CSV table of N, CA and C in Angstrom, one decimal:
chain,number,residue,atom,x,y,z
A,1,UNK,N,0.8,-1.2,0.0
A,1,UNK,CA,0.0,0.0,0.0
A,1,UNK,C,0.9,1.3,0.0
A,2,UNK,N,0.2,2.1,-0.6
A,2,UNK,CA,1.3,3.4,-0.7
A,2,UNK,C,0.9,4.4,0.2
A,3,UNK,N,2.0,4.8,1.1
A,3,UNK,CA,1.9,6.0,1.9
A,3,UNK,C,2.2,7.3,1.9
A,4,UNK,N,1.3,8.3,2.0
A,4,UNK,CA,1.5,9.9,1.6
A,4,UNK,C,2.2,10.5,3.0
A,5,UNK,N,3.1,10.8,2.9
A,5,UNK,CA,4.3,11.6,3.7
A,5,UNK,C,3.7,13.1,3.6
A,6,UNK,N,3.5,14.0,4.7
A,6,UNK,CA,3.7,14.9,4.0
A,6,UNK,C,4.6,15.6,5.3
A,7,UNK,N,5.3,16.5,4.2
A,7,UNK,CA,6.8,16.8,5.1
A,7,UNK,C,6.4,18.4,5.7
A,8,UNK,N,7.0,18.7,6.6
A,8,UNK,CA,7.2,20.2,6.7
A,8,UNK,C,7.9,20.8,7.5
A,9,UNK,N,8.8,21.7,7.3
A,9,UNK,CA,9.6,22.7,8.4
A,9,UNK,C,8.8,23.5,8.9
A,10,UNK,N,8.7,23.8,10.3
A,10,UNK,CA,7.5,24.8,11.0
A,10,UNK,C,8.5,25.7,11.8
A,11,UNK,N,7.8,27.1,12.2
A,11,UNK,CA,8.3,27.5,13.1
A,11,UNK,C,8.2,27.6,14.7
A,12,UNK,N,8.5,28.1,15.5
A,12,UNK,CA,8.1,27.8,16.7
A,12,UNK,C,6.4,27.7,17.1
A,13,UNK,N,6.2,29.0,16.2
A,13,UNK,CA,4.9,29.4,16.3
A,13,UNK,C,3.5,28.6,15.2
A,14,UNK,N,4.8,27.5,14.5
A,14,UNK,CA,3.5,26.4,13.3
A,14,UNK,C,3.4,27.5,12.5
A,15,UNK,N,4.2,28.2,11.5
A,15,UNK,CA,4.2,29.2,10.1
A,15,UNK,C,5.4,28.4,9.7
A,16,UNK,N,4.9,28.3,7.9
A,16,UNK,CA,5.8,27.7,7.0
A,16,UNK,C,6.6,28.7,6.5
A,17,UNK,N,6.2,29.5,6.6
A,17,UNK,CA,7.2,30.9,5.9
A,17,UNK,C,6.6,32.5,6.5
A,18,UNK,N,6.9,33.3,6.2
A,18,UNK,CA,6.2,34.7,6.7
A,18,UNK,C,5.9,34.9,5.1
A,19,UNK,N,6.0,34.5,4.5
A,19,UNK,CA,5.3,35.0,2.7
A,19,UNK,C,5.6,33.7,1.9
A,20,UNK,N,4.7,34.0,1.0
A,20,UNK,CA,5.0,33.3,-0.5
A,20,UNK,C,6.3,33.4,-1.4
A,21,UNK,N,6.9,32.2,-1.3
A,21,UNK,CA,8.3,32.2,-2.2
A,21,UNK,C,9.0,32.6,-1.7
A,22,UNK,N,8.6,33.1,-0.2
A,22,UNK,CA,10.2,32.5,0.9
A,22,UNK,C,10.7,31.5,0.8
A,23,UNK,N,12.1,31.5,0.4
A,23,UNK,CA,13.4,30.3,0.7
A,23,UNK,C,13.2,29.8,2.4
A,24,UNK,N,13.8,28.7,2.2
A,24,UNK,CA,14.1,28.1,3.5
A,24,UNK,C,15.1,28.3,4.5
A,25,UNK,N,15.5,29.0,4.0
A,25,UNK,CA,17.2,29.5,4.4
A,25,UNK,C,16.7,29.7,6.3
A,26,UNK,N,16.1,29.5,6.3
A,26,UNK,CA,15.4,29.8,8.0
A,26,UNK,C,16.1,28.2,8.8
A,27,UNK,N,15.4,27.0,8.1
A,27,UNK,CA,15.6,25.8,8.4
A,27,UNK,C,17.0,25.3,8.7
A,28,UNK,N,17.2,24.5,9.4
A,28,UNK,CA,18.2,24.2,9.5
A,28,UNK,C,19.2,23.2,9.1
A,29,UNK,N,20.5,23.4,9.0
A,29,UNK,CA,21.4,22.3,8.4
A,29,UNK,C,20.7,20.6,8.8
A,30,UNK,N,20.3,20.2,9.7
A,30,UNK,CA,19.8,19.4,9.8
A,30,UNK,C,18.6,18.5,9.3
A,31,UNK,N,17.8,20.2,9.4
A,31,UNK,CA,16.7,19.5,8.7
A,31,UNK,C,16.4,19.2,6.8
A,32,UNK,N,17.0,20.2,6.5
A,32,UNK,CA,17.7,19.8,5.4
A,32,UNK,C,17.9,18.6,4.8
A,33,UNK,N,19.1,17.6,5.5
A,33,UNK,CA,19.4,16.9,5.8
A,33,UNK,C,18.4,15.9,5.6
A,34,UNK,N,17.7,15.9,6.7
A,34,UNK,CA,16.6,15.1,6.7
A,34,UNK,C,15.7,15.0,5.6
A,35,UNK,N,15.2,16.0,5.1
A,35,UNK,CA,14.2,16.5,4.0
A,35,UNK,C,15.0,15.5,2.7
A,36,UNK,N,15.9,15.7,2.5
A,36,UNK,CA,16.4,15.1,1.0
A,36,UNK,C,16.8,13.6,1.5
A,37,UNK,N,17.0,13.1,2.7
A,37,UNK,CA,16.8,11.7,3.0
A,37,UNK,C,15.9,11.0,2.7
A,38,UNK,N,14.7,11.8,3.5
A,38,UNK,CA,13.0,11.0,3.3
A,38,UNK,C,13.2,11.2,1.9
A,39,UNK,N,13.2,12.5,1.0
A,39,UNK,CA,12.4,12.8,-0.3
A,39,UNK,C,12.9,11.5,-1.1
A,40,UNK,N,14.4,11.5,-1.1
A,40,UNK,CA,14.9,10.3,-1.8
A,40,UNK,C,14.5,9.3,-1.9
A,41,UNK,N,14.2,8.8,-0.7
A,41,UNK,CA,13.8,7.4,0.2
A,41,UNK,C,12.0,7.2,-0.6
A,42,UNK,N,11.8,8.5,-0.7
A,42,UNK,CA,10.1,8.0,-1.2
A,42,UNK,C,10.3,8.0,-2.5
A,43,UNK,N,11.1,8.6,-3.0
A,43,UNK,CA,11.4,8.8,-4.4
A,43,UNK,C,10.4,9.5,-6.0
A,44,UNK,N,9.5,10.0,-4.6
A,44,UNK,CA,8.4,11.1,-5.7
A,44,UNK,C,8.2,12.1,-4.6
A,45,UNK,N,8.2,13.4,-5.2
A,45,UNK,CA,7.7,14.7,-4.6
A,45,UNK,C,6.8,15.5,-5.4
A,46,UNK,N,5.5,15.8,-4.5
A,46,UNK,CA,4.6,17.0,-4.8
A,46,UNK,C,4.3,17.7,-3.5
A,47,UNK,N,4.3,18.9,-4.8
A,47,UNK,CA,3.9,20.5,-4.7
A,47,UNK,C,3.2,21.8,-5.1
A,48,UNK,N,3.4,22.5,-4.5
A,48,UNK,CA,2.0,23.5,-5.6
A,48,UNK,C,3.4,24.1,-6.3
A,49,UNK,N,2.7,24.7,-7.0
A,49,UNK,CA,3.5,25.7,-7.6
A,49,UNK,C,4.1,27.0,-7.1
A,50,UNK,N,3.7,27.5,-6.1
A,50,UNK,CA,4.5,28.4,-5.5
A,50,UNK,C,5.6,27.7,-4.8
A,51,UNK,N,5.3,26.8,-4.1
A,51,UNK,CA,6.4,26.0,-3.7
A,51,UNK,C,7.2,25.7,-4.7
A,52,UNK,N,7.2,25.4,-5.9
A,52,UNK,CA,7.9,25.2,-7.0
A,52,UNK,C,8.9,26.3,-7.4
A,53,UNK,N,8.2,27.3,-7.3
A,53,UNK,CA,9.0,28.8,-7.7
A,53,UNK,C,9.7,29.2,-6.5
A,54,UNK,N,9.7,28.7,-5.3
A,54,UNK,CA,10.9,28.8,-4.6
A,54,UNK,C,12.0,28.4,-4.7
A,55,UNK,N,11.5,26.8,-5.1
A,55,UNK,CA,12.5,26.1,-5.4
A,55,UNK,C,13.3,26.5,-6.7
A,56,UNK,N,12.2,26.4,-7.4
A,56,UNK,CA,13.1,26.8,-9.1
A,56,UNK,C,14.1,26.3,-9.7
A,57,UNK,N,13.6,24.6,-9.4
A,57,UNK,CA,14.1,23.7,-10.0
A,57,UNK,C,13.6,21.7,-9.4
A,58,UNK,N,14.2,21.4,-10.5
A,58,UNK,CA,13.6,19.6,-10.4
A,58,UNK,C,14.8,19.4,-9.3
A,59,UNK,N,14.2,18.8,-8.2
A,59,UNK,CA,15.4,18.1,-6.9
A,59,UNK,C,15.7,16.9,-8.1
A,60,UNK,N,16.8,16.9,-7.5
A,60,UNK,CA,17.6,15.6,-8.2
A,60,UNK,C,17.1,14.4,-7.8
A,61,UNK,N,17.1,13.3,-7.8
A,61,UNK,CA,17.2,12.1,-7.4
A,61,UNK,C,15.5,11.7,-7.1
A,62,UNK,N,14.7,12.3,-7.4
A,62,UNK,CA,13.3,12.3,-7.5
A,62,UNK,C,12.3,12.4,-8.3
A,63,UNK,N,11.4,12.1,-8.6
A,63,UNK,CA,10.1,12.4,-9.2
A,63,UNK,C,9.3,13.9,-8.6
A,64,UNK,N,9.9,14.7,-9.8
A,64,UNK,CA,9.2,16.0,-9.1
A,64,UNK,C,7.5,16.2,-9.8
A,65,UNK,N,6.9,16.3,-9.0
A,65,UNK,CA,5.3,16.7,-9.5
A,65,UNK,C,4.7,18.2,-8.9
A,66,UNK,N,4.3,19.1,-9.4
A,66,UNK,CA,3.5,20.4,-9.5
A,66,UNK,C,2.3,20.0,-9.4
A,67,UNK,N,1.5,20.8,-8.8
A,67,UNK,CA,0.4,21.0,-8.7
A,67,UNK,C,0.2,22.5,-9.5
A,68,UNK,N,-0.1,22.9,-10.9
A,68,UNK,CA,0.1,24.2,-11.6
A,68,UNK,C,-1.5,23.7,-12.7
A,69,UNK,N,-2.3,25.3,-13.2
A,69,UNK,CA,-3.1,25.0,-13.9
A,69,UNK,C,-2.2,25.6,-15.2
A,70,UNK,N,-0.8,25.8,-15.2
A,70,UNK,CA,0.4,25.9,-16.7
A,70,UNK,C,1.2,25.0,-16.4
A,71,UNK,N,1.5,24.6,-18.0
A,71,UNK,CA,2.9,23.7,-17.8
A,71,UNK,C,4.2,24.4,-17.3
A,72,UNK,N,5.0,23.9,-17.0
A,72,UNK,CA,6.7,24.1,-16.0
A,72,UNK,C,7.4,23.5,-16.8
A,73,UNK,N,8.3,24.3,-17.9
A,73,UNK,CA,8.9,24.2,-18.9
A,73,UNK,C,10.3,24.1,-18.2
A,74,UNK,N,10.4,23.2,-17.3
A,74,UNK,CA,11.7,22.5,-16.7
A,74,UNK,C,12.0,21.2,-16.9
A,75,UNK,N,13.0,20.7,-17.3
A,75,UNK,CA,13.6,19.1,-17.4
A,75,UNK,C,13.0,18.9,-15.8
A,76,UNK,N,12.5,17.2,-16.1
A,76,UNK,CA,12.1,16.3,-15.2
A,76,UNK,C,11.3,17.0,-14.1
A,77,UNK,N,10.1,18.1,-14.9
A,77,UNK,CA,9.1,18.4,-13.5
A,77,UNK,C,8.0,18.0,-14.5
A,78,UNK,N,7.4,17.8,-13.9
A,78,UNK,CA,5.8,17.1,-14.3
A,78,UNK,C,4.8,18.3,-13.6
A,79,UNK,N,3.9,18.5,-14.3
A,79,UNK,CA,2.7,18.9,-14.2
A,79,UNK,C,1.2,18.5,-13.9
A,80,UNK,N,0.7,18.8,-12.9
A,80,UNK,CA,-0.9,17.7,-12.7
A,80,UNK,C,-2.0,18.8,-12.2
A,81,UNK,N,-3.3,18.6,-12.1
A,81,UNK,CA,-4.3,18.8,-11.8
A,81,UNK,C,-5.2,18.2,-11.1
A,82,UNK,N,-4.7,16.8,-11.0
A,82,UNK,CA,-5.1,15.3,-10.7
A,82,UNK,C,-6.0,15.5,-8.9
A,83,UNK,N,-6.7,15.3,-9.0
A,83,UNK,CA,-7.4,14.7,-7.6
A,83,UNK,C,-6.5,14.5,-6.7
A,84,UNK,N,-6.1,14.5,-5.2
A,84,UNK,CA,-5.0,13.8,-4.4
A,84,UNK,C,-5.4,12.3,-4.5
A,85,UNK,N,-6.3,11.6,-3.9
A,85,UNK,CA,-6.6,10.4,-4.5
A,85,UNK,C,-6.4,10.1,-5.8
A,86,UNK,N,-6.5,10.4,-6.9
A,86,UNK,CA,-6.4,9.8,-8.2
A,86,UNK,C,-4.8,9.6,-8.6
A,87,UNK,N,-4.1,11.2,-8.2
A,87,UNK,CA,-2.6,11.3,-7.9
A,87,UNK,C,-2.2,9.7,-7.5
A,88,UNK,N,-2.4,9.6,-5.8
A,88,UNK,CA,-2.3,8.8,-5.4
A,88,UNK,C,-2.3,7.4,-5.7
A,89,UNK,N,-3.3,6.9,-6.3
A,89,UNK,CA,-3.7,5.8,-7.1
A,89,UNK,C,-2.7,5.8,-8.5
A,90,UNK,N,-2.8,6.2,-9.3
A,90,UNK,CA,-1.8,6.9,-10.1
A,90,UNK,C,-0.6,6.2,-10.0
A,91,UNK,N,0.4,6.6,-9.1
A,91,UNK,CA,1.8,6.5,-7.9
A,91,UNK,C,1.5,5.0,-7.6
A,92,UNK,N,0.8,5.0,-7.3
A,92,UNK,CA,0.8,3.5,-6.6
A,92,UNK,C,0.5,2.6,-7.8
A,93,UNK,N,0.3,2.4,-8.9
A,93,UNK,CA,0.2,1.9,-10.2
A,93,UNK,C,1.8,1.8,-10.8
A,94,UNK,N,2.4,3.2,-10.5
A,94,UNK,CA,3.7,3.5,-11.0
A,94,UNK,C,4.9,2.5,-10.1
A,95,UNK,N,4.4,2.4,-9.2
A,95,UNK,CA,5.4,1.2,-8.1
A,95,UNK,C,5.9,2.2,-7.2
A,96,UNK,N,5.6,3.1,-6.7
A,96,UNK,CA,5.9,3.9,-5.9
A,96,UNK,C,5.3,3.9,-4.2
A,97,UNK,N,5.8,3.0,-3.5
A,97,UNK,CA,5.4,2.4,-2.1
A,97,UNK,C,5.2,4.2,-1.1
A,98,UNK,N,5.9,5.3,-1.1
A,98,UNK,CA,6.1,6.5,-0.7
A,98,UNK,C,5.8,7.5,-1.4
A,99,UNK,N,5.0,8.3,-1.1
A,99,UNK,CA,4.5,9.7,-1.7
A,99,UNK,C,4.9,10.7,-0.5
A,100,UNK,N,6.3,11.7,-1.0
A,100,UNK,CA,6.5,13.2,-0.1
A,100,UNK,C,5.5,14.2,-0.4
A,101,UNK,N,4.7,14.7,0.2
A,101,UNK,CA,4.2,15.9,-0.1
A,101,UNK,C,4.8,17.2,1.1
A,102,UNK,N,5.5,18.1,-0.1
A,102,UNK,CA,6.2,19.0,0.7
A,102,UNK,C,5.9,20.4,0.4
A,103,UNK,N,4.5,20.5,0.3
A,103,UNK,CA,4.0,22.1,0.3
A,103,UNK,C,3.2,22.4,-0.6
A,104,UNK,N,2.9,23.9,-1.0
A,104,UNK,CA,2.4,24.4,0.1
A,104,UNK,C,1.4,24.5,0.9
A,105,UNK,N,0.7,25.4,1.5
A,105,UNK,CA,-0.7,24.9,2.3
A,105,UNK,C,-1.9,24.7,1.8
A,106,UNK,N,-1.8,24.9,0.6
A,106,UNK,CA,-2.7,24.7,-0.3
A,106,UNK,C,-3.1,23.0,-0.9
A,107,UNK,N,-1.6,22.4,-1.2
A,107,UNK,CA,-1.4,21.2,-1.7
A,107,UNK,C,-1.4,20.0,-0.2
A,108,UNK,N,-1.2,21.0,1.2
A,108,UNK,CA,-1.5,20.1,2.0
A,108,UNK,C,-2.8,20.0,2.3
A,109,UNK,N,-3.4,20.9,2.3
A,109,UNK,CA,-4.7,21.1,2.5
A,109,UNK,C,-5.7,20.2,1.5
A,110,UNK,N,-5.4,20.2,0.3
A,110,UNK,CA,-5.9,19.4,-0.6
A,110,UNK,C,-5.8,17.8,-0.1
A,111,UNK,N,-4.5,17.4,0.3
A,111,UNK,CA,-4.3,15.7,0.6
A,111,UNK,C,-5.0,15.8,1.9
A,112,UNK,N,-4.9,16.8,2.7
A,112,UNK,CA,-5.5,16.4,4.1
A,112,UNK,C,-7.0,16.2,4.4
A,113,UNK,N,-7.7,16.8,3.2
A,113,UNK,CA,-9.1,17.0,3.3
A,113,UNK,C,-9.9,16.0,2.4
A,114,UNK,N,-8.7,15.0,1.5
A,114,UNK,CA,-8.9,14.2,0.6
A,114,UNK,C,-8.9,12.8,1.6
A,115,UNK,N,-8.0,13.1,2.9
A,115,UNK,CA,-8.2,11.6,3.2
A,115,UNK,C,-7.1,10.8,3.3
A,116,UNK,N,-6.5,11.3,2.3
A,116,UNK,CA,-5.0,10.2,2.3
A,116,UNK,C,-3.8,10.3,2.5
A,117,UNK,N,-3.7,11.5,3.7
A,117,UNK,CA,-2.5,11.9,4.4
A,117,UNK,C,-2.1,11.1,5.3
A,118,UNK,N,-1.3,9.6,5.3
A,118,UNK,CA,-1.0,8.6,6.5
A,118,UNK,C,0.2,9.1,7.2
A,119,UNK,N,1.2,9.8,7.3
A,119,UNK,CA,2.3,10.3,8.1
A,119,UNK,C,2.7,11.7,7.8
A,120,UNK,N,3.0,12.2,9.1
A,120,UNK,CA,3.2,14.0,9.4
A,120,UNK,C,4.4,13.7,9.7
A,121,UNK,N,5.6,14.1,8.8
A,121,UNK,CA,6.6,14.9,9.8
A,121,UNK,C,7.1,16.1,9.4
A,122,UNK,N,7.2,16.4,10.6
A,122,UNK,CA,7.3,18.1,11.5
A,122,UNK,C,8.1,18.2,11.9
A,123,UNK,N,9.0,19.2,11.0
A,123,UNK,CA,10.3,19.9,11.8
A,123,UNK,C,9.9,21.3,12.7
A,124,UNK,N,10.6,21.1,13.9
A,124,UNK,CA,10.2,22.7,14.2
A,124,UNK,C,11.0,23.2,14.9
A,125,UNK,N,11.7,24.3,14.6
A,125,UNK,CA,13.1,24.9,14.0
A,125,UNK,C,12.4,26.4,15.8
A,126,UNK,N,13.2,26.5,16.3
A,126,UNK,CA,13.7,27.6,17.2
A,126,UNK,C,13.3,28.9,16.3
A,127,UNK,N,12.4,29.1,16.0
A,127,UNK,CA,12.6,30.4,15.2
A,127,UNK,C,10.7,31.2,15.2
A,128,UNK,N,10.6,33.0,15.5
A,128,UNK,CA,9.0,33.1,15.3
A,128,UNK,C,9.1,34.2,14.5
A,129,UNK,N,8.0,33.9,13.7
A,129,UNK,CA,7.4,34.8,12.6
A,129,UNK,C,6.6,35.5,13.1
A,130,UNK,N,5.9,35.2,14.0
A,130,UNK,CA,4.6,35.9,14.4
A,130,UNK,C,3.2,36.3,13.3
A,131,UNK,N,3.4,36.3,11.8
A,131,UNK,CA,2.7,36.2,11.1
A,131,UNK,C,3.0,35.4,9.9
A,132,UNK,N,2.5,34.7,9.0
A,132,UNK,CA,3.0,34.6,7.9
A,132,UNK,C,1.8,33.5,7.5
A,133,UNK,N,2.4,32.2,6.7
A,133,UNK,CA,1.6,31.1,5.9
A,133,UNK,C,1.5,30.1,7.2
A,134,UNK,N,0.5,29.4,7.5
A,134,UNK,CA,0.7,28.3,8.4
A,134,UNK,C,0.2,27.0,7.7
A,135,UNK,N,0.3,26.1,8.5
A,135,UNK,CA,0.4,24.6,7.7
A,135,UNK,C,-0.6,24.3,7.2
A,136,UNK,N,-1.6,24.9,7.4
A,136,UNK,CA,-3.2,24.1,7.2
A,136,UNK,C,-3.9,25.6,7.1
A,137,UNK,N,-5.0,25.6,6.2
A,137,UNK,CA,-5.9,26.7,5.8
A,137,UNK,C,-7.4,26.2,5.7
A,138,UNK,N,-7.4,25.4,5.8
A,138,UNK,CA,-8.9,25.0,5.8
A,138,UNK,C,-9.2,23.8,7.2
A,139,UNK,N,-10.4,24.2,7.9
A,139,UNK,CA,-10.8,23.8,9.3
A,139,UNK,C,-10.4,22.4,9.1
A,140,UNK,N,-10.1,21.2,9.8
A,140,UNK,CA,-10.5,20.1,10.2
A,140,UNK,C,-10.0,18.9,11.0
A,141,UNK,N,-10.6,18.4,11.1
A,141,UNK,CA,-9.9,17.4,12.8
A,141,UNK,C,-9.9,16.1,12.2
A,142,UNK,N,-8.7,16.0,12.5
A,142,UNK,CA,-8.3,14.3,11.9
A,142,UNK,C,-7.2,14.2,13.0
A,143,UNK,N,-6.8,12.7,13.2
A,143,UNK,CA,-6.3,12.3,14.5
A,143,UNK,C,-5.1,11.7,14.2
A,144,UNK,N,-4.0,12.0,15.0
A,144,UNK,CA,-2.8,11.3,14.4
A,144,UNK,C,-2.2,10.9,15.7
A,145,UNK,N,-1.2,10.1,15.4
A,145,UNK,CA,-0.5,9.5,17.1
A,145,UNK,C,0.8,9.8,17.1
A,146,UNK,N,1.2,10.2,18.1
A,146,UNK,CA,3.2,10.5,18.0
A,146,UNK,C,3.8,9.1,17.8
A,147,UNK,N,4.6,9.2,16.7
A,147,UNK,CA,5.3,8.2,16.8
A,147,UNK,C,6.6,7.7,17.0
A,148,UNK,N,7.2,9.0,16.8
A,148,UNK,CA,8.6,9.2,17.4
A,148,UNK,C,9.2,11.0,17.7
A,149,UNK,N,9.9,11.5,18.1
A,149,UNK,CA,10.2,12.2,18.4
A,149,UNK,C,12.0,12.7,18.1
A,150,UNK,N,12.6,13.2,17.2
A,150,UNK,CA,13.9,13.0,17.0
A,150,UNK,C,14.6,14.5,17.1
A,151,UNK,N,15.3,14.4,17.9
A,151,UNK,CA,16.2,15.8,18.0
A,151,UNK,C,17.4,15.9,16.9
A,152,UNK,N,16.9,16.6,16.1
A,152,UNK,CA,18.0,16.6,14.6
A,152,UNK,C,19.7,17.9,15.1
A,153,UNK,N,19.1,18.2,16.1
A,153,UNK,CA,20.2,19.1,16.7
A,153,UNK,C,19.7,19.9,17.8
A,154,UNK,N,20.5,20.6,18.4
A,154,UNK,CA,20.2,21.1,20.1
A,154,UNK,C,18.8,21.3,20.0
A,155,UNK,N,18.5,22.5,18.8
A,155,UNK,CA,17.3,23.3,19.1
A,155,UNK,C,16.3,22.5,18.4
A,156,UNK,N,16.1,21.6,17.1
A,156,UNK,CA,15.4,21.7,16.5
A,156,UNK,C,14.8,20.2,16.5
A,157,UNK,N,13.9,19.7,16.6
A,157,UNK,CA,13.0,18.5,16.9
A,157,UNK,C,12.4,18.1,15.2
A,158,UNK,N,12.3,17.1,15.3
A,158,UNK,CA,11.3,16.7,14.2
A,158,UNK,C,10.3,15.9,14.4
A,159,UNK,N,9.1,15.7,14.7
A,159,UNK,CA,7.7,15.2,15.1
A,159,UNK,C,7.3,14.3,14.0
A,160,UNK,N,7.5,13.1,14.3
A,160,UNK,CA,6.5,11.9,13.3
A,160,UNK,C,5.2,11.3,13.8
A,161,UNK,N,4.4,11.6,13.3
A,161,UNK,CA,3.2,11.0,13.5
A,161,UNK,C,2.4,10.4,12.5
A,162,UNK,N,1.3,9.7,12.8
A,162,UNK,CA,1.2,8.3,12.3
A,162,UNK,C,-0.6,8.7,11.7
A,163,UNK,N,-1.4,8.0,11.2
A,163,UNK,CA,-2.7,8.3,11.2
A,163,UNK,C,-3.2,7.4,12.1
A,164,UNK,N,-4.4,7.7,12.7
A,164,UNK,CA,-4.9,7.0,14.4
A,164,UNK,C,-6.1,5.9,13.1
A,165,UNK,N,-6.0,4.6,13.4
A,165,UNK,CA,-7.3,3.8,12.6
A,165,UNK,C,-8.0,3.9,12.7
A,166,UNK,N,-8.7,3.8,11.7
A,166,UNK,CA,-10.3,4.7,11.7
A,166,UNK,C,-11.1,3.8,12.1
């Protein structure tokens, strides 16, 4: 069965950025780290497209997917429109046991309201914005269980959690 990951660096205060097409540069050497471990390890990544235009470029070693209603006239990025379930099904056709989804609140909000978000991990980095983008934009309560807890360095934790069975 294929499992949707979806990834994210937070700040102390749970904001993914204080604006649109802020770099990461906030995050830290570790989590980093971490990020291109899992991504690899799942070996497909989706995103919205603003998240794309931060990046402003295909990660190496992965299946990069957009979420854009224009094509991304970049080597090895893919374009979709696709349902998060159909995505999903899709992926899981393709032999792909792991699905990263790493942004933005829009494309999480889509998998999370779809249903088929089974693992959260959550970096959260020493750092406050006090205003900005937070991880979720649309209401809703779904239940997840801690599953591990990892200190990637002094300050900054990464939170795995699981989806609770329904």
């Amino acid at each position: 069965m294929t499992r949707v990951l979806l990834i994210a660096a937070l700040t102390a205060d749970g904001l993914t950025a204080q604006a649109q097409h802020e770099s990461t540069d906030w995050t830290s050497a570790e989590d980093k780290k971490f990020f291109v471990q899992l991504t690899r390890r799942a070996g497909v990544i989706v995103m919205g497209a603003n998240t794309f235009r931060t990046i402003n470029r295909a990660l190496p070693g992965r299946r990069n997917i957009v979420y854009s209603h224009y094509n991304i006239d970049v080597p090895e990025v893919e374009t979709t429109q696709a349902q998060p379930k159909e995505l999903v099904t899709q992926l899981a056709k393709d032999g792909y046991e792991e699905i990263a989804v790493i942004g933005g609140s829009n494309v999480y909000d889509q998998f999370l309201q779809a249903g088929v978000v089974d693992e959260l991990y959550l970096t959260v980095e020493p750092i406050i914005f006090g205003q900005g983008l937070p991880l979720f934009k649309t209401p809703t309560r779904q239940t997840f269980r801690l599953e591990g807890v990892e200190h990637l360095n002094a300050d900054t934790v990464m939170l795995h959690y699981v989806r609770d069975a329904v």
